[in-house]
Amino acid sequence: MGLSGSAWATLLVPTFLGILTMLLYGYWDRITGKEYYVDDEILAYDEDLMEQLKEEGKA
């Protein structure tokens, strides 16, 4: 294909940045050494908060 160098850069740079972002996001727990999770308490809090917002007419 007869694309110029800037055309290839326009195609490849965002692609590589997207792939790098996905890899970073996927391995963030291993990189930081911390584990992020959602347990029943957090879910219950979110449900209560959503009910409260619905009552106030904000959700």
Short mmCIF file of N, CA, C and O in Angstrom, two decimals:
data_model
loop_
_atom_site.label_atom_id
_atom_site.label_comp_id
_atom_site.label_asym_id
_atom_site.label_seq_id
_atom_site.Cartn_x
_atom_site.Cartn_y
_atom_site.Cartn_z
N MET A 1 0.84 -1.17 0.00
CA MET A 1 0.00 0.00 0.00
C MET A 1 0.89 1.24 0.00
O MET A 1 1.89 1.29 0.70
N GLY A 2 0.50 2.21 -0.75
CA GLY A 2 1.32 3.40 -0.91
C GLY A 2 1.00 4.50 0.08
O GLY A 2 0.63 5.60 -0.31
N LEU A 3 1.12 4.21 1.36
CA LEU A 3 0.87 5.24 2.37
C LEU A 3 2.16 5.96 2.73
O LEU A 3 3.24 5.37 2.74
N SER A 4 2.04 7.22 3.04
CA SER A 4 3.22 7.98 3.45
C SER A 4 3.58 7.64 4.89
O SER A 4 2.82 6.97 5.60
N GLY A 5 4.72 8.12 5.31
CA GLY A 5 5.16 7.86 6.67
C GLY A 5 4.23 8.44 7.72
O GLY A 5 3.96 7.82 8.74
N SER A 6 3.72 9.63 7.46
CA SER A 6 2.81 10.24 8.43
C SER A 6 1.47 9.50 8.48
O SER A 6 0.84 9.42 9.53
N ALA A 7 1.05 8.94 7.35
CA ALA A 7 -0.19 8.16 7.34
C ALA A 7 -0.02 6.89 8.17
O ALA A 7 -0.92 6.51 8.94
N TRP A 8 1.12 6.22 8.01
CA TRP A 8 1.39 5.03 8.82
C TRP A 8 1.45 5.38 10.30
O TRP A 8 0.94 4.66 11.15
N ALA A 9 2.08 6.52 10.62
CA ALA A 9 2.17 6.94 12.02
C ALA A 9 0.78 7.22 12.57
O ALA A 9 0.48 6.88 13.73
N THR A 10 -0.08 7.84 11.76
CA THR A 10 -1.44 8.14 12.19
C THR A 10 -2.22 6.86 12.47
O THR A 10 -3.07 6.83 13.35
N LEU A 11 -1.93 5.81 11.75
CA LEU A 11 -2.61 4.53 11.96
C LEU A 11 -2.00 3.73 13.12
O LEU A 11 -2.72 3.14 13.92
N LEU A 12 -0.69 3.71 13.20
CA LEU A 12 -0.03 2.80 14.13
C LEU A 12 0.13 3.36 15.54
O LEU A 12 0.02 2.61 16.52
N VAL A 13 0.40 4.65 15.68
CA VAL A 13 0.63 5.20 17.02
C VAL A 13 -0.60 5.03 17.92
O VAL A 13 -0.48 4.52 19.04
N PRO A 14 -1.81 5.42 17.48
CA PRO A 14 -2.97 5.18 18.36
C PRO A 14 -3.23 3.70 18.63
O PRO A 14 -3.66 3.33 19.72
N THR A 15 -2.94 2.86 17.66
CA THR A 15 -3.12 1.42 17.85
C THR A 15 -2.20 0.90 18.94
O THR A 15 -2.63 0.19 19.85
N PHE A 16 -0.92 1.27 18.88
CA PHE A 16 0.03 0.82 19.89
C PHE A 16 -0.29 1.42 21.26
O PHE A 16 -0.15 0.75 22.28
N LEU A 17 -0.72 2.67 21.30
CA LEU A 17 -1.10 3.27 22.57
C LEU A 17 -2.31 2.57 23.18
O LEU A 17 -2.38 2.37 24.39
N GLY A 18 -3.26 2.19 22.34
CA GLY A 18 -4.43 1.46 22.83
C GLY A 18 -4.07 0.11 23.37
O GLY A 18 -4.56 -0.31 24.43
N ILE A 19 -3.20 -0.60 22.67
CA ILE A 19 -2.75 -1.92 23.12
C ILE A 19 -1.99 -1.78 24.44
O ILE A 19 -2.19 -2.56 25.38
N LEU A 20 -1.12 -0.79 24.53
CA LEU A 20 -0.36 -0.56 25.76
C LEU A 20 -1.29 -0.24 26.93
O LEU A 20 -1.12 -0.75 28.04
N THR A 21 -2.31 0.58 26.68
CA THR A 21 -3.28 0.92 27.72
C THR A 21 -4.03 -0.32 28.19
O THR A 21 -4.23 -0.51 29.39
N MET A 22 -4.45 -1.17 27.26
CA MET A 22 -5.16 -2.40 27.64
C MET A 22 -4.27 -3.32 28.46
O MET A 22 -4.73 -3.90 29.45
N LEU A 23 -3.01 -3.45 28.08
CA LEU A 23 -2.10 -4.30 28.83
C LEU A 23 -1.86 -3.73 30.23
O LEU A 23 -1.85 -4.47 31.22
N LEU A 24 -1.67 -2.43 30.31
CA LEU A 24 -1.47 -1.80 31.61
C LEU A 24 -2.68 -1.99 32.50
O LEU A 24 -2.54 -2.31 33.68
N TYR A 25 -3.87 -1.80 31.95
CA TYR A 25 -5.10 -1.98 32.71
C TYR A 25 -5.26 -3.43 33.17
O TYR A 25 -5.64 -3.69 34.30
N GLY A 26 -4.93 -4.37 32.29
CA GLY A 26 -5.08 -5.79 32.62
C GLY A 26 -4.13 -6.27 33.70
O GLY A 26 -4.46 -7.15 34.48
N TYR A 27 -2.92 -5.68 33.74
CA TYR A 27 -1.91 -6.13 34.68
C TYR A 27 -1.67 -5.13 35.81
O TYR A 27 -0.68 -5.23 36.53
N TRP A 28 -2.57 -4.16 35.99
CA TRP A 28 -2.36 -3.13 37.00
C TRP A 28 -2.24 -3.71 38.40
O TRP A 28 -1.44 -3.23 39.21
N ASP A 29 -3.03 -4.74 38.72
CA ASP A 29 -2.95 -5.37 40.04
C ASP A 29 -1.56 -5.94 40.30
O ASP A 29 -1.02 -5.81 41.39
N ARG A 30 -0.98 -6.56 39.30
CA ARG A 30 0.36 -7.15 39.46
C ARG A 30 1.42 -6.06 39.52
O ARG A 30 2.40 -6.18 40.26
N ILE A 31 1.25 -4.98 38.76
CA ILE A 31 2.23 -3.91 38.73
C ILE A 31 2.27 -3.20 40.08
O ILE A 31 3.34 -2.94 40.63
N THR A 32 1.11 -2.90 40.64
CA THR A 32 1.07 -2.15 41.90
C THR A 32 1.18 -3.04 43.13
O THR A 32 1.49 -2.57 44.21
N GLY A 33 0.91 -4.33 42.97
CA GLY A 33 0.95 -5.24 44.10
C GLY A 33 -0.29 -5.17 44.96
O GLY A 33 -0.34 -5.73 46.04
N LYS A 34 -1.30 -4.42 44.50
CA LYS A 34 -2.55 -4.30 45.24
C LYS A 34 -3.66 -4.99 44.46
O LYS A 34 -3.63 -5.04 43.24
N GLU A 35 -4.61 -5.50 45.19
CA GLU A 35 -5.74 -6.17 44.54
C GLU A 35 -7.00 -5.37 44.82
O GLU A 35 -7.29 -5.03 45.97
N TYR A 36 -7.72 -5.03 43.76
CA TYR A 36 -8.94 -4.27 43.89
C TYR A 36 -10.11 -5.22 43.64
O TYR A 36 -10.10 -5.99 42.69
N TYR A 37 -11.09 -5.16 44.51
CA TYR A 37 -12.22 -6.07 44.37
C TYR A 37 -13.47 -5.39 44.91
O TYR A 37 -13.40 -4.37 45.60
N VAL A 38 -14.59 -5.97 44.58
CA VAL A 38 -15.88 -5.48 45.07
C VAL A 38 -16.49 -6.60 45.89
O VAL A 38 -16.64 -7.72 45.42
N ASP A 39 -16.84 -6.28 47.15
CA ASP A 39 -17.46 -7.30 47.99
C ASP A 39 -18.92 -6.95 48.24
O ASP A 39 -19.44 -5.95 47.72
N ASP A 40 -19.58 -7.76 49.04
CA ASP A 40 -21.01 -7.57 49.28
C ASP A 40 -21.32 -6.25 49.98
O ASP A 40 -22.35 -5.64 49.73
N GLU A 41 -20.42 -5.80 50.86
CA GLU A 41 -20.65 -4.53 51.56
C GLU A 41 -20.67 -3.36 50.59
O GLU A 41 -21.50 -2.46 50.69
N ILE A 42 -19.73 -3.35 49.66
CA ILE A 42 -19.66 -2.27 48.68
C ILE A 42 -20.90 -2.30 47.79
O ILE A 42 -21.49 -1.26 47.51
N LEU A 43 -21.30 -3.48 47.36
CA LEU A 43 -22.49 -3.58 46.52
C LEU A 43 -23.74 -3.13 47.28
O LEU A 43 -24.59 -2.44 46.72
N ALA A 44 -23.85 -3.50 48.54
CA ALA A 44 -25.00 -3.09 49.34
C ALA A 44 -25.01 -1.58 49.50
O ALA A 44 -26.07 -0.94 49.40
N TYR A 45 -23.86 -0.98 49.71
CA TYR A 45 -23.78 0.48 49.83
C TYR A 45 -24.24 1.13 48.53
O TYR A 45 -24.99 2.10 48.55
N ASP A 46 -23.78 0.61 47.40
CA ASP A 46 -24.17 1.18 46.11
C ASP A 46 -25.67 1.07 45.89
O ASP A 46 -26.29 2.01 45.38
N GLU A 47 -26.26 -0.04 46.26
CA GLU A 47 -27.71 -0.21 46.10
C GLU A 47 -28.47 0.77 46.98
O GLU A 47 -29.44 1.39 46.54
N ASP A 48 -28.02 0.93 48.23
CA ASP A 48 -28.66 1.90 49.13
C ASP A 48 -28.52 3.32 48.59
O ASP A 48 -29.47 4.11 48.65
N LEU A 49 -27.36 3.64 48.10
CA LEU A 49 -27.12 4.98 47.56
C LEU A 49 -28.01 5.24 46.34
O LEU A 49 -28.59 6.32 46.21
N MET A 50 -28.17 4.25 45.48
CA MET A 50 -29.01 4.41 44.29
C MET A 50 -30.47 4.61 44.69
O MET A 50 -31.17 5.43 44.12
N GLU A 51 -30.93 3.86 45.70
CA GLU A 51 -32.30 4.04 46.18
C GLU A 51 -32.50 5.44 46.75
O GLU A 51 -33.51 6.09 46.49
N GLN A 52 -31.52 5.92 47.51
CA GLN A 52 -31.60 7.25 48.08
C GLN A 52 -31.64 8.32 46.98
O GLN A 52 -32.41 9.27 47.06
N LEU A 53 -30.81 8.18 45.97
CA LEU A 53 -30.80 9.13 44.86
C LEU A 53 -32.10 9.11 44.08
O LEU A 53 -32.58 10.16 43.64
N LYS A 54 -32.69 7.93 43.93
CA LYS A 54 -33.98 7.84 43.22
C LYS A 54 -35.07 8.56 43.99
O LYS A 54 -35.91 9.23 43.42
N GLU A 55 -35.04 8.41 45.32
CA GLU A 55 -36.02 9.09 46.15
C GLU A 55 -35.88 10.61 46.05
O GLU A 55 -36.87 11.34 46.07
N GLU A 56 -34.64 11.08 45.93
CA GLU A 56 -34.41 12.52 45.82
C GLU A 56 -34.63 13.02 44.39
O GLU A 56 -34.60 14.22 44.16
N GLY A 57 -34.83 12.10 43.46
CA GLY A 57 -35.06 12.47 42.07
C GLY A 57 -33.80 12.82 41.30
O GLY A 57 -33.85 13.49 40.27
N LYS A 58 -32.66 12.36 41.79
CA LYS A 58 -31.38 12.68 41.15
C LYS A 58 -30.90 11.55 40.24
O LYS A 58 -29.92 11.71 39.53
N ALA A 59 -31.54 10.40 40.29
CA ALA A 59 -31.08 9.28 39.46
C ALA A 59 -32.22 8.74 38.64
O ALA A 59 -33.35 8.80 38.93
#
